[in-house]
Every structure is written in C-alpha cells, then in structure tokens.
Amino acid sequence: MNTLLALATTMVAAQSTPRIEDYVQRNLKDATLVARVLKGDQRELKKINGDFGQAYRFDTTTVQIKEPFKLRLEATVEDSNVIYIINGPRRLLKIPKSGISQSKDLSTHPGQRQTLMDFGLLTSSLFEELFKSTFVRTDRATGDLVFDLTYPANLNDTSRQRVWVDKEKKLVDKREWYGQDGRQLATFYYEDPKNSGGVWICSQMTVKNVEGKVAGVTRYESIKVNTGLSDSLFGVK
C-alpha cells in the first residue's frame, strides 16, 4: 500500500512539474529584424568576455533567422560588408572586400553557437537537439518559470544558462549566462515585447556584466515574421 501511494505521489509530482517544451513558439518559422546599438560600453563589455564587445561596434546589423538553427547577421563597417552565418553546428565569417572567408565546425563547441535564444526566443528545436532543461522554480515576483539549460554530457561543455520564461508570451524575460568554471558572466534582459504575426518578440535587449553594470543596449526594429526566407541565405560553404 505504501509503495503504491509513493508511486502515485511521484507520478502526480512529475505531471505537475512544468516543461520548457510547453512554452515554445511553434508558429515561428523565420524572422527578419534590424538590431540597432543604443549603448555599447566597451570597458564594461570586456568584463563579460574579451570578444563580447565586438558586435557592439556595428551601429546597425540586419538579422535573419530561420528554424531550425539558422542565423545570418550582416553589417557594414567603414566600407566593408561583414557577413556572419550560423547553420546548425557550422559557422561562417565572410568579409568579401578583404577576401576573408572563415568556416568552423562547432559540433564540439556548443557554447560558441548562437541560437534564437540569444534574442529571447524559444523554439522546440532548442530542446530536441541542443539543450537539456531542468525546472528550478516559479519566480514569486513575476510568475515566470525558471529553468536551467545545460548541454548533453557527451558535448563536454559545462557552461549553462538560467532563463526566466513568460508563460503567456512564451518568451525569455531574463537570462543568466554561466561559464564552464561555474562563474556567472552576464545577465540579459529581454524587454518591450511586440506581437508580430502571432509571434511575440522582444524589441529591446539589455546586458549587464557580473558587477551589475549596464554594458550594452540593443533595439530591435523593423521586425517581420514568417516571410519565407530562403535557405540559400544561410549557406556556409
């Protein structure tokens, strides 16, 4: 009898534990936006990561994303066009005017991959192919669901993310980033959400370093969703 009661209690608890997979935006196929840097404090950005401030040197960047795991960033610095593409585990950096084309396989470096979650977006592919999620708690102040996201053990990357998920909009409100040594590196705040074609997307992102200093602020403008972006935009060869 006690065994049956314990089993029933365990089953009820498992059913009541939130799953992050239930809070993804299944209608999102692709999106295009312009990322405009409102603030980029290089001194404070360097406290996050030595290379973290590079993206803040571009005043505006055209961002194109497509499920699953496709990302294209294009910006102009001085008179040179810079193209950065992620397609699955492969990354490509191109500066055509300088003849630069550098490709890298990130299969064993998942922490170097950028995903839609960097923009506060949650999609099913993130948890089917890349992250394992663990429910932590419900935030009392906001009602957000808090999850820890880690990589499978075989990828040998112990960095992790802790995310606060808006249950209604199915967006990340806040994300903490921890390095492989367990040290917190930064906190990201996804703000001012807008609904575009039935998909919620934040229109501003603020990042603070571990000292709590605002290091960067980016505004997302001209947001368009599900326009049918071609796969050819995300070629990495």
CSV table of C-alpha atoms in Angstrom, one decimal:
chain,number,residue,atom,x,y,z
A,1,MET,CA,0.0,0.0,0.0
A,2,ASN,CA,2.8,2.4,0.9
A,3,THR,CA,4.6,1.5,-2.3
A,4,LEU,CA,1.5,2.3,-4.4
A,5,LEU,CA,1.0,5.6,-2.5
A,6,ALA,CA,4.6,6.6,-3.1
A,7,LEU,CA,4.4,5.7,-6.8
A,8,ALA,CA,1.2,7.7,-7.2
A,9,THR,CA,2.7,10.7,-5.4
A,10,THR,CA,5.7,10.6,-7.7
A,11,MET,CA,3.6,10.4,-10.8
A,12,VAL,CA,1.5,13.4,-9.7
A,13,ALA,CA,4.6,15.4,-9.0
A,14,ALA,CA,6.1,14.6,-12.4
A,15,GLN,CA,2.9,15.6,-14.2
A,16,SER,CA,2.7,18.9,-12.3
A,17,THR,CA,6.4,19.9,-13.0
A,18,PRO,CA,6.5,22.5,-15.8
A,19,ARG,CA,8.3,21.5,-19.0
A,20,ILE,CA,10.0,24.2,-21.0
A,21,GLU,CA,8.9,22.4,-24.2
A,22,ASP,CA,5.3,23.5,-23.4
A,23,TYR,CA,6.4,27.2,-23.6
A,24,VAL,CA,8.0,27.4,-27.1
A,25,GLN,CA,6.7,29.4,-30.0
A,26,ARG,CA,5.7,26.8,-32.5
A,27,ASN,CA,4.3,29.3,-35.0
A,28,LEU,CA,7.8,30.9,-35.6
A,29,LYS,CA,9.3,29.8,-38.9
A,30,ASP,CA,11.6,32.7,-39.7
A,31,ALA,CA,12.1,36.4,-38.8
A,32,THR,CA,14.0,39.4,-40.0
A,33,LEU,CA,14.9,42.5,-37.9
A,34,VAL,CA,17.4,45.3,-37.6
A,35,ALA,CA,19.5,45.4,-34.5
A,36,ARG,CA,20.4,49.0,-33.5
A,37,VAL,CA,23.0,49.5,-30.8
A,38,LEU,CA,21.8,52.2,-28.4
A,39,LYS,CA,24.7,51.7,-25.9
A,40,GLY,CA,28.0,49.7,-26.1
A,41,ASP,CA,30.3,50.4,-23.2
A,42,GLN,CA,33.5,48.6,-24.3
A,43,ARG,CA,35.1,48.7,-20.9
A,44,GLU,CA,32.1,47.0,-19.2
A,45,LEU,CA,31.6,44.6,-22.1
A,46,LYS,CA,35.1,43.3,-21.8
A,47,LYS,CA,34.3,42.3,-18.2
A,48,ILE,CA,31.9,39.8,-19.7
A,49,ASN,CA,34.3,38.3,-22.3
A,50,GLY,CA,37.2,39.6,-24.3
A,51,ASP,CA,35.4,39.3,-27.6
A,52,PHE,CA,31.9,40.1,-26.4
A,53,GLY,CA,32.1,43.8,-27.3
A,54,GLN,CA,32.8,43.2,-31.0
A,55,ALA,CA,29.1,43.0,-32.0
A,56,TYR,CA,28.5,46.4,-30.4
A,57,ARG,CA,31.0,48.1,-32.8
A,58,PHE,CA,28.3,48.0,-35.5
A,59,ASP,CA,25.7,50.7,-35.3
A,60,THR,CA,23.1,48.5,-37.1
A,61,THR,CA,23.0,44.9,-38.1
A,62,THR,CA,20.4,43.1,-40.3
A,63,VAL,CA,19.4,39.9,-38.6
A,64,GLN,CA,17.7,37.0,-40.4
A,65,ILE,CA,16.8,33.8,-38.5
A,66,LYS,CA,15.1,30.6,-39.6
A,67,GLU,CA,14.2,27.4,-37.9
A,68,PRO,CA,16.0,25.2,-37.1
A,69,PHE,CA,19.3,26.7,-36.1
A,70,LYS,CA,19.9,29.2,-39.0
A,71,LEU,CA,21.1,32.7,-38.3
A,72,ARG,CA,22.5,35.4,-40.6
A,73,LEU,CA,24.0,38.7,-39.4
A,74,GLU,CA,25.0,41.3,-42.0
A,75,ALA,CA,26.6,44.7,-41.2
A,76,THR,CA,28.8,47.4,-42.7
A,77,VAL,CA,31.9,48.8,-41.0
A,78,GLU,CA,33.6,51.7,-42.9
A,79,ASP,CA,33.3,50.5,-46.5
A,80,SER,CA,33.4,46.7,-45.8
A,81,ASN,CA,30.4,44.3,-45.7
A,82,VAL,CA,30.7,41.7,-42.9
A,83,ILE,CA,28.6,38.6,-43.0
A,84,TYR,CA,28.3,36.1,-40.1
A,85,ILE,CA,26.3,32.9,-40.6
A,86,ILE,CA,25.3,30.0,-38.3
A,87,ASN,CA,23.7,27.0,-39.9
A,88,GLY,CA,23.4,24.1,-37.4
A,89,PRO,CA,26.8,23.5,-35.9
A,90,ARG,CA,28.7,25.3,-38.7
A,91,ARG,CA,29.8,28.9,-38.6
A,92,LEU,CA,31.0,31.2,-41.4
A,93,LEU,CA,32.6,34.6,-41.3
A,94,LYS,CA,32.9,36.5,-44.6
A,95,ILE,CA,34.3,39.9,-45.5
A,96,PRO,CA,34.1,39.8,-49.3
A,97,LYS,CA,36.1,43.0,-49.9
A,98,SER,CA,39.1,41.6,-48.0
A,99,GLY,CA,38.8,38.1,-49.4
A,100,ILE,CA,38.1,36.7,-46.0
A,101,SER,CA,36.0,33.5,-45.6
A,102,GLN,CA,36.5,31.5,-42.4
A,103,SER,CA,34.4,28.4,-41.7
A,104,LYS,CA,34.4,26.4,-38.4
A,105,ASP,CA,32.6,23.3,-37.2
A,106,LEU,CA,31.2,24.0,-33.7
A,107,SER,CA,29.8,20.5,-33.2
A,108,THR,CA,32.1,20.0,-30.1
A,109,HIS,CA,31.9,23.7,-29.1
A,110,PRO,CA,28.2,24.2,-28.4
A,111,GLY,CA,28.8,27.2,-26.2
A,112,GLN,CA,30.1,29.1,-29.2
A,113,ARG,CA,26.9,28.6,-31.2
A,114,GLN,CA,24.4,31.5,-31.3
A,115,THR,CA,20.7,30.5,-31.4
A,116,LEU,CA,17.3,32.1,-31.3
A,117,MET,CA,17.5,32.1,-27.6
A,118,ASP,CA,20.1,34.9,-27.8
A,119,PHE,CA,17.1,37.0,-29.0
A,120,GLY,CA,14.9,35.8,-26.2
A,121,LEU,CA,13.1,33.3,-28.4
A,122,LEU,CA,12.2,29.7,-27.5
A,123,THR,CA,11.6,27.1,-30.2
A,124,SER,CA,11.2,23.3,-30.0
A,125,SER,CA,14.4,22.6,-31.9
A,126,LEU,CA,16.5,24.1,-29.0
A,127,PHE,CA,15.3,21.2,-26.7
A,128,GLU,CA,15.2,18.5,-29.3
A,129,GLU,CA,18.8,18.9,-30.4
A,130,LEU,CA,20.9,21.1,-28.2
A,131,PHE,CA,19.7,21.8,-24.6
A,132,LYS,CA,18.6,19.8,-21.6
A,133,SER,CA,16.2,21.7,-19.3
A,134,THR,CA,15.6,21.4,-15.6
A,135,PHE,CA,12.8,23.2,-13.9
A,136,VAL,CA,14.1,25.3,-10.9
A,137,ARG,CA,11.1,27.2,-9.5
A,138,THR,CA,8.3,29.7,-10.2
A,139,ASP,CA,9.6,33.3,-9.7
A,140,ARG,CA,7.4,34.8,-6.9
A,141,ALA,CA,7.8,38.4,-8.1
A,142,THR,CA,7.0,37.9,-11.8
A,143,GLY,CA,5.3,34.5,-12.1
A,144,ASP,CA,7.9,33.5,-14.6
A,145,LEU,CA,9.0,29.9,-14.8
A,146,VAL,CA,12.7,29.4,-14.1
A,147,PHE,CA,14.7,26.7,-15.9
A,148,ASP,CA,18.4,25.7,-16.0
A,149,LEU,CA,19.6,24.8,-19.5
A,150,THR,CA,22.7,22.6,-19.9
A,151,TYR,CA,24.4,20.7,-22.8
A,152,PRO,CA,24.3,16.9,-23.0
A,153,ALA,CA,27.3,15.3,-21.2
A,154,ASN,CA,28.8,14.0,-24.5
A,155,LEU,CA,29.4,17.5,-25.7
A,156,ASN,CA,31.8,18.2,-22.8
A,157,ASP,CA,30.7,21.7,-22.2
A,158,THR,CA,29.7,22.6,-18.7
A,159,SER,CA,28.6,26.2,-19.4
A,160,ARG,CA,24.9,26.8,-18.7
A,161,GLN,CA,22.0,29.2,-18.9
A,162,ARG,CA,19.3,30.1,-16.4
A,163,VAL,CA,16.2,31.5,-18.0
A,164,TRP,CA,13.0,33.2,-16.8
A,165,VAL,CA,10.2,32.3,-19.1
A,166,ASP,CA,7.0,34.4,-19.6
A,167,LYS,CA,4.3,31.7,-19.6
A,168,GLU,CA,1.8,33.7,-21.6
A,169,LYS,CA,4.0,35.2,-24.3
A,170,LYS,CA,6.4,32.2,-24.4
A,171,LEU,CA,9.4,34.5,-24.3
A,172,VAL,CA,12.6,34.7,-22.2
A,173,ASP,CA,12.3,37.7,-19.9
A,174,LYS,CA,15.7,37.2,-18.3
A,175,ARG,CA,18.8,35.0,-18.9
A,176,GLU,CA,21.8,34.4,-16.8
A,177,TRP,CA,24.9,33.1,-18.5
A,178,TYR,CA,27.5,30.9,-16.6
A,179,GLY,CA,30.9,29.8,-17.9
A,180,GLN,CA,32.4,26.4,-17.8
A,181,ASP,CA,34.0,27.2,-14.5
A,182,GLY,CA,30.6,27.9,-13.0
A,183,ARG,CA,31.2,31.7,-12.8
A,184,GLN,CA,28.4,34.0,-13.9
A,185,LEU,CA,29.4,36.1,-16.9
A,186,ALA,CA,26.4,38.2,-17.7
A,187,THR,CA,22.7,38.8,-17.3
A,188,PHE,CA,20.4,39.6,-20.3
A,189,TYR,CA,17.1,41.3,-20.1
A,190,TYR,CA,14.6,40.9,-23.0
A,191,GLU,CA,12.3,43.9,-22.9
A,192,ASP,CA,9.3,45.6,-24.5
A,193,PRO,CA,7.8,42.6,-26.3
A,194,LYS,CA,5.8,43.1,-29.5
A,195,ASN,CA,3.5,40.8,-31.3
A,196,SER,CA,4.2,40.3,-35.0
A,197,GLY,CA,2.0,37.9,-36.9
A,198,GLY,CA,1.0,36.0,-33.8
A,199,VAL,CA,4.6,35.6,-32.6
A,200,TRP,CA,6.0,37.5,-29.6
A,201,ILE,CA,9.5,39.0,-30.0
A,202,CYS,CA,11.2,41.4,-27.6
A,203,SER,CA,12.1,44.8,-29.1
A,204,GLN,CA,15.0,45.6,-26.8
A,205,MET,CA,17.8,43.7,-25.1
A,206,THR,CA,19.9,45.0,-22.2
A,207,VAL,CA,23.0,43.1,-21.0
A,208,LYS,CA,24.7,43.7,-17.6
A,209,ASN,CA,28.0,42.3,-16.5
A,210,VAL,CA,28.6,40.5,-13.3
A,211,GLU,CA,29.1,43.8,-11.5
A,212,GLY,CA,25.5,44.7,-12.4
A,213,LYS,CA,26.7,47.5,-14.8
A,214,VAL,CA,24.8,48.1,-18.0
A,215,ALA,CA,27.3,47.1,-20.7
A,216,GLY,CA,25.1,47.2,-23.8
A,217,VAL,CA,21.6,48.0,-25.0
A,218,THR,CA,20.2,46.9,-28.4
A,219,ARG,CA,17.0,47.9,-30.0
A,220,TYR,CA,15.3,45.5,-32.4
A,221,GLU,CA,13.4,47.4,-35.2
A,222,SER,CA,11.6,46.6,-38.5
A,223,ILE,CA,10.6,43.2,-37.2
A,224,LYS,CA,9.0,40.8,-39.8
A,225,VAL,CA,7.9,37.3,-39.1
A,226,ASN,CA,7.3,34.2,-41.4
A,227,THR,CA,8.1,35.8,-44.7
A,228,GLY,CA,9.5,32.6,-46.2
A,229,LEU,CA,13.3,33.3,-46.0
A,230,SER,CA,15.3,31.2,-48.5
A,231,ASP,CA,17.7,28.5,-47.2
A,232,SER,CA,20.2,29.9,-49.6
A,233,LEU,CA,20.8,32.9,-47.3
A,234,PHE,CA,22.3,30.6,-44.8
A,235,GLY,CA,24.9,28.8,-46.9
A,236,VAL,CA,28.2,28.1,-45.1
A,237,LYS,CA,30.4,26.9,-47.9
